[in-house]
Short mmCIF file of C-alpha atoms in Angstrom, two decimals:
data_model
loop_
_atom_site.label_atom_id
_atom_site.label_comp_id
_atom_site.label_asym_id
_atom_site.label_seq_id
_atom_site.Cartn_x
_atom_site.Cartn_y
_atom_site.Cartn_z
CA MET A 1 121.33 91.71 105.57
CA THR A 2 125.25 91.64 105.75
CA GLN A 3 128.41 91.84 104.55
CA GLN A 4 130.01 89.69 102.12
CA PRO A 5 132.04 87.00 103.34
CA GLN A 6 136.09 87.86 102.79
CA SER A 7 137.81 87.28 99.93
CA GLY A 8 139.64 83.92 99.22
CA GLN A 9 136.16 82.63 101.00
CA GLU A 10 133.86 82.69 97.52
CA ALA A 11 132.24 79.30 96.56
CA ASP A 12 132.76 79.49 93.03
CA SER A 13 135.56 76.68 93.35
CA VAL A 14 132.76 74.36 94.46
CA SER A 15 129.65 72.72 93.36
CA ALA A 16 126.34 74.31 95.09
CA GLY A 17 124.63 72.45 98.47
CA PRO A 18 125.13 71.51 101.95
CA ALA A 19 128.20 69.62 101.49
CA ALA A 20 129.34 72.52 99.89
CA LEU A 21 129.00 75.01 102.12
CA GLN A 22 130.59 72.83 105.06
CA ARG A 23 133.72 72.24 103.15
CA LEU A 24 133.02 76.32 102.48
CA ILE A 25 133.29 76.74 106.47
CA ARG A 26 135.99 74.11 106.81
CA ARG A 27 138.26 75.83 105.03
CA ALA A 28 137.38 78.89 106.35
CA ILE A 29 138.11 77.85 109.68
CA ALA A 30 141.76 76.15 108.47
CA ASP A 31 142.43 79.37 107.03
CA ALA A 32 141.53 81.13 110.48
CA GLY A 33 143.98 79.12 112.54
CA GLY A 34 141.57 76.56 113.74
CA TRP A 35 139.31 78.59 115.30
CA LEU A 36 136.45 80.72 113.33
CA PRO A 37 134.20 83.65 115.36
CA PHE A 38 131.25 83.28 115.80
CA ASP A 39 130.16 86.29 113.22
CA ARG A 40 132.67 84.79 110.80
CA PHE A 41 130.70 81.33 110.33
CA MET A 42 127.17 82.96 110.88
CA ALA A 43 127.90 85.40 107.85
CA LEU A 44 128.83 82.29 105.29
CA ALA A 45 125.88 80.11 106.57
CA LEU A 46 123.81 82.97 105.51
CA TYR A 47 125.28 84.59 102.85
CA ALA A 48 128.15 82.51 100.85
CA PRO A 49 127.30 83.28 97.08
CA GLY A 50 125.43 80.66 96.08
CA LEU A 51 126.06 78.28 98.99
CA GLY A 52 124.01 79.99 101.77
CA TYR A 53 120.87 79.66 103.41
CA TYR A 54 120.13 83.49 101.71
CA ALA A 55 121.99 83.40 98.87
CA ARG A 56 120.92 80.02 97.47
CA GLY A 57 117.53 80.66 96.09
CA SER A 58 115.08 78.65 97.80
CA ARG A 59 111.86 80.00 99.50
CA GLN A 60 112.48 81.51 103.13
CA PHE A 61 109.29 83.51 103.40
CA GLY A 62 105.79 82.08 103.19
CA THR A 63 102.89 81.75 105.76
CA MET A 64 102.95 77.67 105.67
CA PRO A 65 105.45 74.70 105.54
CA ALA A 66 103.19 72.96 102.58
CA SER A 67 105.17 75.65 100.68
CA GLY A 68 108.69 74.77 100.94
CA SER A 69 108.71 78.13 103.22
CA ASP A 70 111.05 78.72 106.86
CA PHE A 71 108.87 81.47 108.66
CA VAL A 72 106.55 84.01 107.93
CA THR A 73 107.10 87.84 108.03
CA ALA A 74 104.45 90.90 108.79
CA PRO A 75 103.56 91.53 104.97
CA GLU A 76 103.41 87.75 104.21
CA LEU A 77 101.25 87.35 106.83
CA SER A 78 98.94 90.49 106.18
CA PRO A 79 98.47 93.41 103.41
CA LEU A 80 96.77 96.01 106.19
CA PHE A 81 100.84 95.74 107.37
CA GLY A 82 102.28 97.72 104.84
CA ALA A 83 99.16 99.87 104.47
CA ALA A 84 99.63 100.80 108.15
CA LEU A 85 103.31 101.51 107.52
CA ALA A 86 102.68 103.45 104.29
CA CYS A 87 100.86 106.33 106.64
CA GLN A 88 104.24 106.89 108.31
CA VAL A 89 106.12 106.25 105.34
CA GLN A 90 104.39 108.95 104.10
CA GLN A 91 104.23 111.47 106.26
CA ALA A 92 108.25 110.82 106.69
CA LEU A 93 108.59 111.78 103.23
CA GLU A 94 107.01 115.04 103.60
CA ALA A 95 108.41 115.65 106.08
CA THR A 96 111.93 115.27 104.81
CA ALA A 97 111.16 116.58 101.33
CA THR A 98 111.65 113.46 99.30
CA ALA A 99 110.27 110.96 96.91
CA GLU A 100 112.20 107.95 97.09
CA VAL A 101 112.25 104.93 99.33
CA TRP A 102 115.17 102.62 100.10
CA GLU A 103 114.11 98.97 101.32
CA PHE A 104 116.50 96.59 102.77
CA GLY A 105 115.86 92.57 103.21
CA ALA A 106 112.78 93.07 100.82
CA GLY A 107 112.38 89.45 100.89
CA SER A 108 109.58 88.36 98.76
CA GLY A 109 109.09 91.72 97.37
CA ALA A 110 105.64 91.58 99.36
CA LEU A 111 106.57 95.00 102.01
CA ALA A 112 107.14 97.08 98.06
CA ALA A 113 104.64 95.84 96.62
CA GLN A 114 102.12 96.76 99.49
CA LEU A 115 103.54 100.21 100.40
CA LEU A 116 103.78 101.01 96.53
CA ARG A 117 100.19 100.30 95.91
CA ALA A 118 99.51 102.54 99.08
CA LEU A 119 101.48 105.87 98.17
CA GLY A 120 101.32 105.59 94.34
CA GLU A 121 102.71 107.99 92.77
CA ARG A 122 104.22 110.36 96.12
CA VAL A 123 107.05 107.56 95.29
CA GLN A 124 108.97 108.25 92.15
CA ARG A 125 111.89 105.76 92.99
CA TYR A 126 111.52 102.44 95.05
CA SER A 127 115.24 101.26 95.70
CA ILE A 128 115.76 97.75 96.90
CA VAL A 129 119.34 97.13 97.91
CA ASP A 130 120.41 93.00 98.55
CA LEU A 131 123.59 92.11 98.23
CA SER A 132 123.09 88.89 97.60
CA GLY A 133 120.71 89.00 94.68
CA THR A 134 118.96 85.90 94.79
CA LEU A 135 115.72 86.72 96.23
CA ARG A 136 115.63 89.03 93.04
CA GLN A 137 113.42 86.90 90.14
CA ARG A 138 110.54 86.85 92.73
CA GLN A 139 110.64 90.51 93.68
CA ARG A 140 110.19 91.40 89.72
CA GLU A 141 107.48 88.92 89.55
CA ALA A 142 105.80 90.84 92.21
CA LEU A 143 106.56 94.75 91.77
CA ALA A 144 106.50 94.11 87.90
CA PRO A 145 103.02 96.43 87.78
CA PHE A 146 105.26 98.53 89.02
CA GLY A 147 107.55 99.25 86.08
CA GLU A 148 111.10 101.16 86.06
CA ARG A 149 109.88 103.15 89.12
CA VAL A 150 111.64 99.83 90.99
CA ARG A 151 115.05 99.48 90.86
CA TRP A 152 117.90 97.10 92.71
CA LEU A 153 121.10 98.07 93.57
CA ASP A 154 123.65 94.98 94.63
CA ALA A 155 125.66 97.66 97.52
CA LEU A 156 124.58 100.82 98.77
CA PRO A 157 125.79 103.81 97.18
CA ASP A 158 127.93 106.74 98.09
CA ALA A 159 124.98 108.96 98.81
CA MET A 160 121.16 108.55 99.48
CA ALA A 161 118.03 110.60 99.92
CA GLY A 162 114.63 109.54 101.01
CA VAL A 163 112.60 107.12 103.39
CA ILE A 164 114.45 103.55 104.65
CA VAL A 165 112.62 101.05 105.61
CA GLY A 166 113.95 97.75 107.11
CA ASN A 167 111.29 94.70 108.41
CA GLU A 168 113.38 91.94 110.03
CA VAL A 169 116.16 92.66 109.04
CA LEU A 170 118.76 93.57 111.75
CA ASP A 171 117.96 90.42 113.41
CA ALA A 172 119.98 88.81 110.19
CA MET A 173 122.79 90.78 110.79
CA PRO A 174 125.87 88.21 111.97
CA VAL A 175 126.81 88.65 115.48
CA GLN A 176 128.93 87.89 118.37
CA LEU A 177 128.94 85.31 120.99
CA LEU A 178 129.90 85.74 124.47
CA HIS A 179 130.11 83.52 127.15
CA TRP A 180 130.92 83.54 130.95
CA ASP A 181 131.75 81.22 133.05
CA GLY A 182 131.18 82.90 136.35
CA ALA A 183 134.66 84.43 136.04
CA ARG A 184 135.95 85.51 133.24
CA TRP A 185 134.13 86.39 129.87
CA SER A 186 135.18 84.23 126.26
CA GLU A 187 134.28 84.75 122.67
CA ARG A 188 132.76 81.58 121.47
CA GLY A 189 133.34 80.28 117.77
CA VAL A 190 133.76 77.30 115.14
CA VAL A 191 136.13 74.69 115.32
CA ALA A 192 136.11 71.78 113.11
CA GLU A 193 136.27 68.01 114.05
CA THR A 194 136.14 64.63 112.78
CA SER A 195 132.32 64.28 113.52
CA GLY A 196 131.29 67.46 112.14
CA LEU A 197 131.60 71.28 113.78
CA ALA A 198 131.65 72.46 117.20
CA PHE A 199 131.71 75.07 119.89
CA ALA A 200 134.67 76.66 121.09
CA ASP A 201 135.39 79.99 123.41
CA ARG A 202 138.54 81.87 123.83
CA THR A 203 138.87 84.66 126.33
CA THR A 204 138.23 88.13 125.07
CA ALA A 205 138.10 91.60 126.12
CA LEU A 206 134.72 92.05 124.43
CA ARG A 207 132.13 92.55 126.78
CA PRO A 208 128.05 93.09 126.63
CA PRO A 209 127.23 96.74 126.98
CA VAL A 210 125.79 96.67 130.05
CA ASP A 211 126.90 96.39 133.47
CA ALA A 212 125.19 93.38 134.62
CA ALA A 213 125.17 90.63 137.51
CA PHE A 214 125.41 87.55 134.76
CA VAL A 215 124.79 84.53 135.87
CA PRO A 216 127.60 81.71 135.12
CA GLY A 217 126.88 79.78 132.30
CA THR A 218 125.31 82.50 130.18
CA THR A 219 125.78 82.79 126.79
CA THR A 220 124.57 86.21 124.73
CA GLU A 221 124.74 88.02 121.71
CA ILE A 222 126.66 91.92 120.85
CA HIS A 223 125.78 93.22 117.76
CA ALA A 224 128.66 95.00 115.92
CA GLN A 225 127.58 94.57 112.79
CA ALA A 226 123.92 95.86 113.15
CA GLU A 227 125.48 98.61 114.33
CA ALA A 228 128.20 99.07 111.79
CA PHE A 229 125.62 98.81 109.31
CA VAL A 230 123.77 102.22 110.97
CA ARG A 231 126.61 104.16 111.23
CA THR A 232 127.08 103.14 107.77
CA LEU A 233 123.18 104.33 106.85
CA ALA A 234 123.92 107.30 108.76
CA ASP A 235 127.22 108.44 106.79
CA ARG A 236 125.47 107.91 103.26
CA LEU A 237 121.95 108.98 104.00
CA ALA A 238 122.67 112.92 103.59
CA ARG A 239 118.20 113.81 104.15
CA GLY A 240 115.84 111.27 105.53
CA ALA A 241 114.13 109.38 107.36
CA ALA A 242 114.86 105.37 108.22
CA PHE A 243 112.10 102.87 110.14
CA PHE A 244 113.01 99.12 111.05
CA ILE A 245 111.00 96.53 112.61
CA ASP A 246 112.00 93.43 114.67
CA TYR A 247 111.84 91.63 117.22
CA GLY A 248 113.83 92.81 120.57
CA PHE A 249 114.63 94.47 123.32
CA PRO A 250 116.04 97.82 125.15
CA ASP A 251 119.33 96.52 126.58
CA ARG A 252 118.17 96.30 130.02
CA GLU A 253 115.61 93.55 129.25
CA TYR A 254 118.30 92.25 126.70
CA TYR A 255 120.54 91.03 129.13
CA LEU A 256 118.49 89.90 132.33
CA PRO A 257 119.96 87.65 134.61
CA GLU A 258 117.65 85.07 133.53
CA ARG A 259 117.94 85.15 129.98
CA VAL A 260 120.78 82.73 130.58
CA GLY A 261 120.76 81.16 126.79
CA GLY A 262 120.82 84.48 125.13
CA THR A 263 118.78 85.13 121.97
CA LEU A 264 120.25 83.33 118.86
CA MET A 265 117.54 80.99 117.39
CA CYS A 266 117.25 78.83 114.07
CA HIS A 267 113.94 78.81 111.82
CA ARG A 268 113.40 75.16 109.39
CA ALA A 269 109.66 74.64 108.13
CA HIS A 270 108.31 76.83 110.44
CA LEU A 271 109.52 75.33 113.62
CA ALA A 272 112.63 76.76 115.28
CA ASP A 273 115.87 75.29 117.71
CA VAL A 274 119.13 77.02 119.14
CA ASP A 275 121.55 74.42 117.44
CA PRO A 276 123.23 76.83 114.46
CA LEU A 277 126.03 74.18 114.16
CA ALA A 278 122.81 71.70 112.45
CA ASP A 279 121.46 71.73 109.27
CA ILE A 280 124.09 74.58 108.02
CA GLY A 281 122.56 76.68 104.66
CA ASP A 282 119.45 74.75 105.13
CA LYS A 283 117.84 77.20 107.75
CA ASP A 284 117.75 80.74 109.00
CA ILE A 285 120.14 81.51 111.91
CA THR A 286 118.89 84.94 113.81
CA ALA A 287 119.10 86.94 117.23
CA HIS A 288 116.88 89.37 118.94
CA VAL A 289 117.87 93.32 118.19
CA ASN A 290 119.58 95.59 120.73
CA PHE A 291 117.55 98.63 120.26
CA SER A 292 119.13 100.45 122.27
CA ALA A 293 122.73 99.57 121.01
CA ILE A 294 120.83 100.83 117.53
CA ALA A 295 119.75 103.77 118.94
CA LEU A 296 123.21 104.89 120.24
CA ALA A 297 125.05 104.18 117.33
CA ALA A 298 122.46 105.96 115.46
CA GLN A 299 123.05 108.87 117.50
CA ASP A 300 126.85 108.50 117.65
CA ALA A 301 126.20 108.62 113.94
CA GLY A 302 124.35 112.04 113.41
CA PHE A 303 121.02 110.53 113.36
CA GLU A 304 118.06 111.33 115.91
CA VAL A 305 115.76 109.34 117.37
CA LEU A 306 111.78 109.99 115.89
CA GLY A 307 110.63 107.68 118.77
CA TYR A 308 110.47 103.60 119.72
CA THR A 309 107.44 101.24 120.70
CA SER A 310 105.73 97.68 119.96
CA GLN A 311 104.63 97.04 116.70
CA ALA A 312 100.94 96.53 117.84
CA ARG A 313 101.17 100.22 119.17
CA PHE A 314 103.19 101.77 115.46
CA LEU A 315 100.29 100.22 113.83
CA LEU A 316 97.57 101.30 115.78
CA ASN A 317 98.79 105.20 115.43
CA CYS A 318 99.33 103.98 112.03
CA GLY A 319 95.90 103.79 111.52
CA ILE A 320 95.46 100.10 110.92
CA ALA A 321 92.55 99.87 113.27
CA PRO A 322 90.25 101.02 110.51
CA LEU A 323 91.85 98.78 108.05
CA LEU A 324 90.89 96.06 110.28
CA ALA A 325 87.18 97.07 110.65
CA ASP A 326 86.70 97.19 106.85
CA ALA A 327 88.09 94.09 106.48
CA GLN A 328 85.26 92.69 108.96
CA ARG A 329 82.20 94.93 107.37
CA ARG A 330 83.80 92.94 104.40
CA GLY A 331 83.49 89.27 105.62
CA ASP A 332 87.01 88.85 105.02
CA TRP A 333 87.69 86.61 108.71
CA PRO A 334 91.06 85.38 106.86
CA ALA A 335 92.32 88.49 106.94
CA VAL A 336 90.86 89.94 110.28
CA ALA A 337 92.90 87.00 111.88
CA ALA A 338 95.93 87.40 109.80
CA ALA A 339 96.09 91.14 110.94
CA GLN A 340 95.44 90.30 114.61
CA LYS A 341 98.32 87.93 114.77
CA LEU A 342 100.13 91.55 114.10
CA LEU A 343 98.62 93.50 117.10
CA ALA A 344 98.14 90.76 119.40
CA GLU A 345 100.81 90.62 122.69
CA HIS A 346 100.89 87.13 122.60
CA GLU A 347 102.02 87.16 118.69
CA MET A 348 103.73 89.90 117.20
CA GLY A 349 102.44 92.80 118.39
CA GLU A 350 104.55 93.19 121.67
CA LEU A 351 108.42 91.26 120.60
CA PHE A 352 108.36 93.39 117.47
CA LYS A 353 109.42 96.69 118.53
CA VAL A 354 110.16 99.46 115.88
CA ILE A 355 112.42 102.18 115.81
CA GLY A 356 112.33 105.58 113.67
CA LEU A 357 115.60 107.50 113.00
CA VAL A 358 115.79 111.47 111.01
CA ARG A 359 119.19 112.58 109.62
CA GLY A 360 119.53 115.99 107.45
CA ALA A 361 116.07 117.10 108.31
CA ALA A 362 114.54 118.59 111.42
CA PRO A 363 112.91 115.90 113.54
CA PHE A 364 109.30 115.39 113.21
CA ASP A 365 105.96 114.43 115.07
CA ALA A 366 105.97 110.79 113.84
CA ILE A 367 102.91 109.34 113.70
CA GLY A 368 103.83 105.63 114.20
CA PHE A 369 104.97 107.20 117.59
CA ALA A 370 102.12 109.42 118.58
CA ALA A 371 101.26 107.11 121.76
CA GLY A 372 102.97 104.80 123.52
CA ASP A 373 106.22 106.12 122.89
CA ARG A 374 108.79 103.96 124.52
CA SER A 375 112.23 106.04 123.47
CA HIS A 376 112.63 106.47 127.78
CA ARG A 377 113.24 103.17 127.99
CA LEU A 378 116.23 102.70 125.63
#
């Protein structure tokens, strides 16, 4: 979820496909004077209209490579994810006296369907904000039973009220890459060579947000676009709450000296690699979330932090245990195994975190952070 590429970089004049995306990126590099910052490259690779990974209409989300998917998210893995999250959403709707849910990065529509089934008429309207729009047909099919309560928007409205949910949204926002050679910081960008694209560094005034003893050769990320997104939400949200679920760390863990390669990762056919310049447009590019930076940006913009914890603790607080026990009583062992991946420390339970925010309404004791709140670590 990010801004669209700048004007002049649209793909209308080129045919669809990886070669067309390569031409588009090469043209953007040339227009930029021969060096394109990585965040602008990442925006094109993921979101260039009709060509980028999230804009080409392919099937990214699924449980197995045989489906043609590249990765699985929690709602596709188990419907118990949305059923548990619904407890927190319902409490937030009551606490903020609102009746609308806003979802960013709705993917296949699985989470929307789970929340709508669990919340029933408590949700008068479910709004999906999707800047690319290429997943809408799949979402429309999944959400057809809910009729006109569901609507789609191409951009943020000027004013909003309700509860915002975003599962694996922040990690897909373009990041800037920084490289430390032991003496100075450089910003890493992309250049065009005869044989393909390559990285090139330029001296920069940009710095990571912590004063740490970085190892020479370290490459890491900063998250200006994700922080700007949160500030924009604060500007538009008159009254409501927001919950973001994603993989990431607070900044003191994000910028550990041993994390010399940063967190940038690519996903294709349920396999991971670290080369974003290969197979451009055919795979996801992502980075872990710096939740400290998100919390600071949110607070500076007018949000208050309700809590921050691991996905496992959040889901347990929201009542996933009795839902899991019910699946066990029914003998639904595939559902049990899938749901346990949401909680297991070596799977999604610890790597994924949840942050809750509120604006325009009094802070409340959010269910999801009732035990195990880690806000003090942000």
